Short mmCIF file of C-alpha atoms and ligand atoms in Angstrom, two decimals:
data_model
loop_
_atom_site.label_atom_id
_atom_site.label_comp_id
_atom_site.label_asym_id
_atom_site.label_seq_id
_atom_site.Cartn_x
_atom_site.Cartn_y
_atom_site.Cartn_z
CA MET G 1 -28.46 6.31 14.23
CA ASN G 2 -27.72 9.55 12.46
CA ALA G 3 -28.83 10.25 8.91
CA ARG G 4 -26.41 8.92 6.22
CA GLY G 5 -23.20 10.90 6.08
CA THR G 6 -23.49 12.84 9.35
CA GLY G 7 -21.69 10.40 11.76
CA ARG G 8 -18.07 10.54 12.76
CA ALA G 9 -16.83 7.13 11.72
CA ALA G 10 -15.04 6.83 8.37
CA VAL G 11 -16.87 4.39 6.11
CA VAL G 12 -15.46 2.95 2.90
CA CYS G 13 -17.89 3.75 0.05
CA GLY G 14 -15.74 3.52 -3.08
CA LEU G 15 -12.72 1.59 -4.44
CA GLY G 16 -10.68 1.94 -7.61
CA THR G 17 -7.35 0.59 -8.87
CA CYS G 18 -5.02 1.00 -11.79
CA VAL G 19 -1.78 -0.67 -12.97
CA PRO G 20 0.26 0.38 -15.99
CA PRO G 21 -0.39 -1.92 -18.89
CA TYR G 22 3.21 -3.40 -19.24
CA ALA G 23 4.05 -6.29 -16.99
CA LEU G 24 7.67 -7.39 -16.64
CA THR G 25 7.89 -11.09 -16.07
CA ASN G 26 10.58 -12.89 -14.06
CA GLU G 27 11.78 -14.44 -17.32
CA GLU G 28 12.23 -11.02 -18.92
CA LEU G 29 13.94 -9.64 -15.76
CA SER G 30 16.33 -12.61 -15.90
CA GLY G 31 17.58 -11.23 -19.27
CA LEU G 32 18.29 -7.77 -17.68
CA VAL G 33 19.96 -8.74 -14.37
CA ASP G 34 21.48 -11.91 -12.92
CA THR G 35 18.46 -13.61 -11.54
CA SER G 36 15.99 -16.38 -12.35
CA ASP G 37 12.31 -17.16 -12.19
CA ALA G 38 13.05 -19.95 -9.75
CA TRP G 39 14.97 -17.70 -7.34
CA ILE G 40 12.37 -14.94 -7.39
CA ARG G 41 9.36 -17.20 -6.96
CA SER G 42 10.93 -19.31 -4.20
CA ARG G 43 12.27 -16.27 -2.19
CA THR G 44 9.42 -13.84 -2.75
CA GLY G 45 6.40 -15.51 -4.52
CA ILE G 46 6.49 -12.81 -7.19
CA GLY G 47 5.93 -13.76 -10.84
CA ARG G 48 5.69 -10.39 -12.54
CA ARG G 49 5.28 -6.63 -11.74
CA HIS G 50 3.81 -3.78 -13.72
CA ILE G 51 6.18 -1.02 -14.95
CA ALA G 52 5.05 2.39 -16.00
CA ASP G 53 6.31 3.77 -19.31
CA ALA G 54 8.64 6.78 -19.35
CA SER G 55 5.77 9.25 -19.87
CA THR G 56 3.74 8.08 -16.89
CA ALA G 57 4.32 9.67 -13.49
CA THR G 58 2.79 8.78 -10.10
CA SER G 59 0.10 11.44 -10.47
CA ASP G 60 -1.10 9.80 -13.68
CA LEU G 61 -1.69 6.54 -11.94
CA ALA G 62 -3.26 8.33 -8.93
CA VAL G 63 -5.66 10.23 -11.15
CA GLU G 64 -6.75 7.00 -12.83
CA ALA G 65 -7.27 5.01 -9.60
CA GLY G 66 -8.76 8.09 -7.80
CA GLY G 67 -11.24 8.66 -10.65
CA ARG G 68 -12.38 5.03 -10.48
CA ALA G 69 -12.84 5.25 -6.73
CA LEU G 70 -14.96 8.34 -7.14
CA LYS G 71 -17.04 6.60 -9.79
CA SER G 72 -17.44 3.58 -7.52
CA ALA G 73 -18.59 5.90 -4.64
CA ALA G 74 -21.02 7.79 -6.94
CA ALA G 75 -22.75 4.51 -7.76
CA THR G 76 -23.89 4.33 -4.14
CA GLY G 77 -24.84 8.06 -4.05
CA ASP G 78 -21.64 9.52 -2.57
CA ARG G 79 -20.50 12.27 -4.85
CA GLY G 80 -17.58 14.61 -4.38
CA VAL G 81 -14.99 14.86 -1.57
CA ASP G 82 -13.86 17.49 0.87
CA ALA G 83 -10.21 16.36 1.06
CA VAL G 84 -7.69 14.33 -0.93
CA ILE G 85 -4.68 12.37 0.52
CA VAL G 86 -2.06 10.79 -1.69
CA ALA G 87 0.26 8.26 0.03
CA THR G 88 3.42 7.81 -2.06
CA THR G 89 7.14 7.20 -1.85
CA THR G 90 7.65 8.39 -5.40
CA PRO G 91 5.96 11.80 -5.73
CA ASP G 92 6.04 13.51 -9.14
CA HIS G 93 8.57 15.99 -7.65
CA PRO G 94 10.24 16.50 -4.22
CA CYS G 95 8.21 19.74 -4.10
CA PRO G 96 5.27 20.40 -4.26
CA ALA G 97 3.20 17.50 -3.01
CA THR G 98 1.42 15.34 -5.64
CA ALA G 99 -2.08 15.54 -3.99
CA PRO G 100 -2.98 19.09 -5.09
CA LEU G 101 -2.23 18.33 -8.72
CA VAL G 102 -4.20 15.08 -8.58
CA THR G 103 -7.10 16.92 -6.99
CA THR G 104 -7.19 19.55 -9.74
CA ARG G 105 -6.92 17.01 -12.51
CA LEU G 106 -9.83 15.00 -10.94
CA GLY G 107 -11.90 18.29 -11.05
CA LEU G 108 -12.39 18.29 -7.29
CA GLY G 109 -11.94 22.05 -6.92
CA THR G 110 -9.92 23.66 -4.10
CA VAL G 111 -10.35 21.14 -1.34
CA PRO G 112 -7.35 20.46 1.03
CA ALA G 113 -4.91 17.99 -0.49
CA PHE G 114 -1.64 16.63 0.90
CA ASP G 115 0.72 13.73 0.61
CA VAL G 116 1.61 11.14 3.24
CA ALA G 117 5.16 9.75 3.26
CA ALA G 118 5.25 6.42 5.19
CA VAL G 119 6.63 4.24 2.34
CA CYS G 120 4.76 0.90 2.29
CA THR G 121 2.61 1.84 5.35
CA GLY G 122 1.54 5.00 3.59
CA PHE G 123 -1.88 3.94 2.57
CA LEU G 124 -2.77 2.81 6.15
CA TYR G 125 -1.46 6.11 7.48
CA GLY G 126 -3.56 7.86 4.84
CA LEU G 127 -6.65 5.96 5.90
CA ALA G 128 -6.02 7.01 9.50
CA ALA G 129 -5.49 10.67 8.49
CA GLY G 130 -8.73 10.59 6.45
CA SER G 131 -10.58 9.04 9.34
CA GLY G 132 -9.24 11.83 11.54
CA LEU G 133 -10.46 14.51 9.21
CA ILE G 134 -13.97 12.87 9.32
CA ALA G 135 -13.94 12.31 13.06
CA ALA G 136 -13.02 16.00 13.62
CA GLY G 137 -15.81 17.15 11.38
CA THR G 138 -13.32 18.80 8.97
CA ALA G 139 -14.49 16.70 6.07
CA ARG G 140 -17.50 14.51 5.30
CA ARG G 141 -15.86 12.60 2.40
CA VAL G 142 -12.18 11.94 1.75
CA LEU G 143 -10.37 10.36 -1.21
CA VAL G 144 -7.36 8.37 -0.04
CA ILE G 145 -4.92 7.25 -2.84
CA GLY G 146 -1.88 5.06 -2.64
CA ALA G 147 0.19 5.51 -5.80
CA GLU G 148 3.69 4.60 -6.78
CA THR G 149 6.06 4.58 -9.79
CA PHE G 150 8.60 2.68 -7.63
CA SER G 151 10.47 1.48 -10.72
CA ARG G 152 11.78 5.12 -11.10
CA ILE G 153 13.91 4.95 -7.91
CA LEU G 154 15.38 1.42 -8.42
CA ASP G 155 19.00 0.88 -9.26
CA PRO G 156 18.96 -0.83 -12.69
CA ALA G 157 21.75 -3.12 -11.40
CA ASP G 158 20.06 -4.12 -8.15
CA ARG G 159 18.58 -7.53 -8.85
CA SER G 160 17.13 -7.70 -5.33
CA SER G 161 14.91 -4.64 -5.48
CA ARG G 162 14.13 -5.02 -9.22
CA ALA G 163 12.79 -8.49 -8.48
CA ILE G 164 10.42 -7.15 -5.87
CA PHE G 165 9.00 -3.70 -6.61
CA GLY G 166 6.41 -2.61 -9.21
CA ASP G 167 4.16 0.30 -10.08
CA GLY G 168 0.45 0.91 -9.56
CA ALA G 169 -2.23 2.79 -7.64
CA GLY G 170 -5.35 2.13 -5.66
CA ALA G 171 -7.82 4.43 -3.91
CA VAL G 172 -10.76 4.44 -1.66
CA VAL G 173 -13.44 7.02 -0.81
CA LEU G 174 -14.34 7.43 2.85
CA ARG G 175 -17.56 9.03 4.05
CA ALA G 176 -18.82 9.99 7.42
CA GLY G 177 -20.96 7.25 8.96
CA GLU G 178 -21.60 5.15 11.99
CA PRO G 179 -19.01 2.94 13.67
CA ASP G 180 -21.31 -0.15 13.55
CA GLU G 181 -22.12 -0.07 9.84
CA PRO G 182 -20.36 -2.17 7.21
CA GLY G 183 -17.32 -0.33 5.78
CA ALA G 184 -16.65 1.58 8.99
CA LEU G 185 -12.89 1.54 9.64
CA GLY G 186 -12.35 -0.06 12.97
CA PRO G 187 -9.56 0.76 15.38
CA PHE G 188 -6.16 1.70 13.97
CA ASP G 189 -2.77 0.64 15.44
CA LEU G 190 0.09 2.70 14.02
CA GLY G 191 3.69 2.92 14.96
CA SER G 192 7.16 4.03 13.90
CA ASP G 193 10.82 3.48 14.87
CA GLY G 194 13.40 5.90 13.49
CA SER G 195 16.26 3.82 14.87
CA GLY G 196 15.64 1.65 11.79
CA SER G 197 15.58 4.52 9.38
CA ASP G 198 18.77 3.31 7.65
CA LEU G 199 17.22 0.02 6.66
CA ILE G 200 15.09 1.44 3.73
CA THR G 201 16.47 4.59 2.13
CA VAL G 202 16.89 6.93 -0.79
CA ARG G 203 19.77 8.88 0.68
CA THR G 204 20.37 11.67 -1.81
CA GLY G 205 18.20 14.60 -2.82
CA GLY G 206 17.10 15.68 0.69
CA SER G 207 18.51 18.34 3.12
CA ARG G 208 21.15 15.88 4.51
CA HIS G 209 22.73 15.09 1.07
CA PRO G 210 21.20 17.60 -1.32
CA TYR G 211 21.79 17.66 -5.09
CA PRO G 212 24.02 18.75 -6.62
CA THR G 213 26.41 19.20 -3.66
CA ALA G 214 26.15 15.55 -2.69
CA GLY G 215 29.13 14.95 -5.05
CA ASP G 216 30.02 12.34 -7.56
CA GLY G 217 29.51 9.49 -5.09
CA ALA G 218 25.87 10.48 -4.53
CA ASP G 219 23.48 7.48 -4.50
CA PRO G 220 20.14 8.40 -6.08
CA TYR G 221 18.61 4.96 -5.68
CA PHE G 222 16.43 3.08 -3.31
CA ARG G 223 18.31 0.77 -0.95
CA MET G 224 16.98 -1.84 1.42
CA ASN G 225 18.62 -4.18 3.93
CA GLY G 226 16.35 -7.04 2.94
CA LYS G 227 17.10 -9.49 5.76
CA ALA G 228 16.67 -6.95 8.57
CA VAL G 229 13.55 -5.56 6.93
CA PHE G 230 12.17 -9.10 6.55
CA ARG G 231 12.60 -9.74 10.30
CA ASN G 232 11.10 -6.39 11.31
CA ALA G 233 8.18 -6.71 8.88
CA VAL G 234 7.10 -10.07 10.36
CA GLU G 235 7.53 -8.88 13.92
CA ARG G 236 5.82 -5.47 13.58
CA MET G 237 2.89 -6.60 11.35
CA THR G 238 2.21 -9.48 13.79
CA GLU G 239 2.31 -7.27 16.88
CA SER G 240 0.21 -4.51 15.24
CA SER G 241 -2.36 -7.05 13.98
CA ARG G 242 -2.67 -8.66 17.35
CA ARG G 243 -3.24 -5.33 19.10
CA VAL G 244 -5.92 -4.21 16.60
CA LEU G 245 -7.71 -7.55 16.65
CA ALA G 246 -7.78 -7.52 20.47
CA ARG G 247 -9.52 -4.11 20.22
CA THR G 248 -11.93 -4.96 17.42
CA GLY G 249 -13.96 -7.48 19.36
CA TRP G 250 -14.61 -10.06 16.65
CA PRO G 251 -15.43 -13.57 17.78
CA GLY G 252 -12.15 -15.41 18.55
CA ALA G 253 -10.39 -12.10 17.60
CA CYS G 254 -10.13 -13.70 14.12
CA PRO G 255 -10.63 -12.06 10.72
CA ASP G 256 -12.17 -13.84 7.75
CA LEU G 257 -9.54 -12.34 5.40
CA VAL G 258 -6.14 -10.73 5.78
CA VAL G 259 -5.29 -8.12 3.20
CA ALA G 260 -1.67 -7.28 4.10
CA HIS G 261 0.96 -5.16 2.31
CA GLN G 262 2.26 -7.43 -0.40
CA ALA G 263 5.97 -7.46 0.46
CA ASN G 264 6.96 -11.07 0.16
CA LEU G 265 4.96 -14.32 0.27
CA ARG G 266 7.13 -15.68 3.04
CA ILE G 267 6.35 -12.63 5.13
CA LEU G 268 2.62 -12.95 4.54
CA HIS G 269 2.72 -16.62 5.56
CA ALA G 270 4.84 -15.91 8.63
CA VAL G 271 2.41 -13.20 9.83
CA ALA G 272 -0.64 -15.43 9.10
CA ASP G 273 0.92 -18.26 11.11
CA ARG G 274 1.73 -16.04 14.04
CA ILE G 275 -1.71 -14.45 14.34
CA GLY G 276 -3.41 -17.80 13.90
CA VAL G 277 -5.01 -17.22 10.47
CA ASP G 278 -5.14 -19.99 7.83
CA ARG G 279 -2.66 -19.11 5.05
CA ALA G 280 -5.45 -19.55 2.56
CA ASP G 281 -7.27 -16.66 4.25
CA CYS G 282 -4.37 -14.32 3.67
CA PHE G 283 -5.01 -12.68 0.27
CA VAL G 284 -2.16 -12.79 -2.24
CA ASN G 285 -1.72 -10.81 -5.47
CA LEU G 286 2.00 -10.17 -5.29
CA ASP G 287 2.52 -13.01 -7.76
CA ARG G 288 0.95 -10.64 -10.38
CA VAL G 289 1.87 -7.18 -9.22
CA GLY G 290 4.89 -7.50 -6.88
CA ASN G 291 5.44 -5.05 -4.05
CA THR G 292 3.78 -1.70 -4.99
CA ALA G 293 4.52 0.03 -1.68
CA ALA G 294 1.86 2.53 -0.68
CA ALA G 295 -0.39 1.22 -3.55
CA SER G 296 -0.19 -2.37 -2.32
CA ILE G 297 -3.15 -2.59 0.03
CA PRO G 298 -5.83 -0.83 -2.17
CA LEU G 299 -4.57 -2.77 -5.18
CA ALA G 300 -4.88 -6.00 -3.17
CA LEU G 301 -8.44 -4.98 -2.04
CA GLY G 302 -9.39 -4.48 -5.68
CA ASP G 303 -7.96 -7.82 -6.74
CA ALA G 304 -9.52 -9.56 -3.70
CA HIS G 305 -12.91 -8.16 -4.76
CA GLY G 306 -12.35 -9.30 -8.34
CA SER G 307 -11.39 -12.86 -7.27
CA GLY G 308 -14.44 -13.22 -4.99
CA ALA G 309 -12.30 -13.39 -1.76
CA LEU G 310 -13.57 -9.96 -0.65
CA THR G 311 -17.37 -9.91 -0.33
CA ALA G 312 -19.77 -7.78 1.70
CA GLY G 313 -19.91 -8.71 5.37
CA ARG G 314 -16.38 -10.28 5.52
CA ARG G 315 -14.22 -9.27 8.47
CA VAL G 316 -11.00 -7.95 6.99
CA LEU G 317 -7.69 -7.20 8.71
CA LEU G 318 -5.36 -4.70 6.91
CA THR G 319 -1.73 -4.55 7.99
CA ALA G 320 1.42 -3.04 6.52
CA PHE G 321 5.05 -2.37 7.23
CA GLY G 322 7.51 -0.06 5.54
CA GLY G 323 10.47 2.26 5.68
CA GLY G 324 10.79 4.70 8.54
CA LEU G 325 10.41 2.20 9.99
CA THR G 326 6.62 2.42 10.02
CA TRP G 327 3.82 -0.10 10.53
CA GLY G 328 0.15 -0.33 11.18
CA ALA G 329 -3.08 -2.37 11.18
CA CYS G 330 -6.77 -1.67 10.93
CA THR G 331 -9.97 -3.72 10.73
CA VAL G 332 -13.06 -3.30 8.56
CA THR G 333 -16.21 -5.32 7.88
CA TRP G 334 -16.39 -5.01 4.09
CA PRO G 335 -19.25 -3.01 2.68
CA ASP G 336 -21.48 -3.76 -0.27
CA ILE G 337 -19.68 -1.67 -2.89
CA GLN G 338 -18.69 -2.20 -6.53
CA PRO G 339 -15.16 -1.21 -7.34
CA ALA G 340 -14.68 0.64 -10.65
O1 LIG H 1 7.88 -3.21 1.32
C1 LIG H 1 8.61 -2.83 2.46
C2 LIG H 1 8.99 -4.00 3.17
N1 LIG H 1 9.96 -4.85 2.32
C3 LIG H 1 10.07 -6.10 2.63
O2 LIG H 1 9.40 -6.57 3.51
C4 LIG H 1 11.12 -6.89 1.91
C5 LIG H 1 11.78 -7.81 2.92
N2 LIG H 1 12.94 -8.62 2.41
C6 LIG H 1 12.76 -9.57 1.51
O3 LIG H 1 11.74 -9.78 1.04
C7 LIG H 1 13.99 -10.37 1.24
O4 LIG H 1 14.98 -10.09 2.16
C8 LIG H 1 14.55 -10.27 -0.16
C9 LIG H 1 13.55 -10.88 -1.15
C10 LIG H 1 14.75 -8.81 -0.51
C11 LIG H 1 15.84 -10.97 -0.36
O5 LIG H 1 15.70 -12.36 0.02
P1 LIG H 1 16.67 -13.06 1.03
O6 LIG H 1 16.30 -14.46 1.04
O7 LIG H 1 16.69 -12.25 2.24
O8 LIG H 1 18.04 -12.95 0.25
P2 LIG H 1 19.40 -12.15 0.60
O9 LIG H 1 19.24 -10.70 0.48
O10 LIG H 1 19.92 -12.67 1.95
O11 LIG H 1 20.34 -12.74 -0.43
C12 LIG H 1 20.63 -14.12 -0.56
C13 LIG H 1 21.45 -14.35 -1.78
C14 LIG H 1 22.55 -13.39 -2.01
O12 LIG H 1 23.62 -14.04 -2.64
P3 LIG H 1 24.89 -14.59 -1.78
O13 LIG H 1 25.39 -13.35 -1.12
O14 LIG H 1 24.33 -15.60 -0.81
O15 LIG H 1 25.75 -15.17 -2.79
C15 LIG H 1 21.98 -12.42 -2.95
O16 LIG H 1 23.01 -11.76 -3.68
O17 LIG H 1 20.51 -14.20 -2.89
C16 LIG H 1 21.09 -13.31 -3.78
N3 LIG H 1 20.07 -12.55 -4.48
C17 LIG H 1 19.57 -12.94 -5.64
N4 LIG H 1 19.82 -13.94 -6.42
C18 LIG H 1 19.08 -14.08 -7.51
C19 LIG H 1 19.40 -11.42 -4.09
N5 LIG H 1 18.51 -11.03 -4.99
C20 LIG H 1 18.57 -11.99 -5.94
C21 LIG H 1 17.87 -12.16 -7.14
N6 LIG H 1 18.17 -13.23 -7.90
N7 LIG H 1 16.89 -11.33 -7.56
#
């Protein structure tokens, strides 16, 4: 085995999370749009979601979560990073990317920094990109952040999306290591299908329908075809999970814990049933944070650690699905780290 930090596998060595303080409950939301706690809980499993105040942007949440992940990594002797990746659907601005600003605010110098746009699959894509930088020898340590202020792009009148989405951020530090050590990210399975690009959209503000020429009918808001997305999410996460589990080589091709993108409790259960995992082994925190898109998986990892579900040595399957369409899965045997 090589000395610590010289291998080419990407090993998780730090974890940090952050949600804005204010949580909007289903009861409160019922006073703002025509919905009810009973409808939201029975159709999605969500009980509340955190919403950033007007002065908080995605980079603010990213800096907080990223700083905590760096602190967590430093506790095990891993200080500094050579690259920063921010996965987000809600960057501070359409241009430039959010990652360079986050990097500077974290005092990480002039290391390469870029955003990944794969909506709810963004964090998994970011992990894969970070692993690639390490495998290529371009970086020895990478900070991967998933951060969203999704509430900013929701139509205030859209009861469906307001019931689901929330704000937050989570981050991990990856370091170079060996493929057989705890924390090493296992095989990745990633995919996309642009024929479904109209199912999850923010149509205006890009080159197809630019502001201000988009006209009075321009729709600045996030839109989702919930039913079609639901079907695709179950199908794609199931297939991707099966492929990655077949390649990981765990006994019975079975994880101890599934930490999936927190889209909808019914989706989580459908995927668990299809891949043959007990529903109780599918971690759930969407009841408390809703769907936080690119922040969803790292936030769930943090909460899973906090609840005792995620402990060192457990075999964990990560899987996500999002706009694009995009999807992915990855496996990891959880390392002995303390999230900050
Ligand atoms: O993160 C990326 C991936 N995203 C997802 O995976 C989300 C996938 N989709 C879903 O989770 C679900 O499709 C939703 C939760 C978005 C919607 O649930 P659904 O069971 O598919 O409901 P629906 O859209 O078919 O709507 C059923 C009814 C409609 O009323 P009518 O037309 O039957 O009278 C909706 O208007 O439920 C109504 N409805 C609501 N009622 C009360 C939709 N949202 C709400 C609401 N409160 N918040």
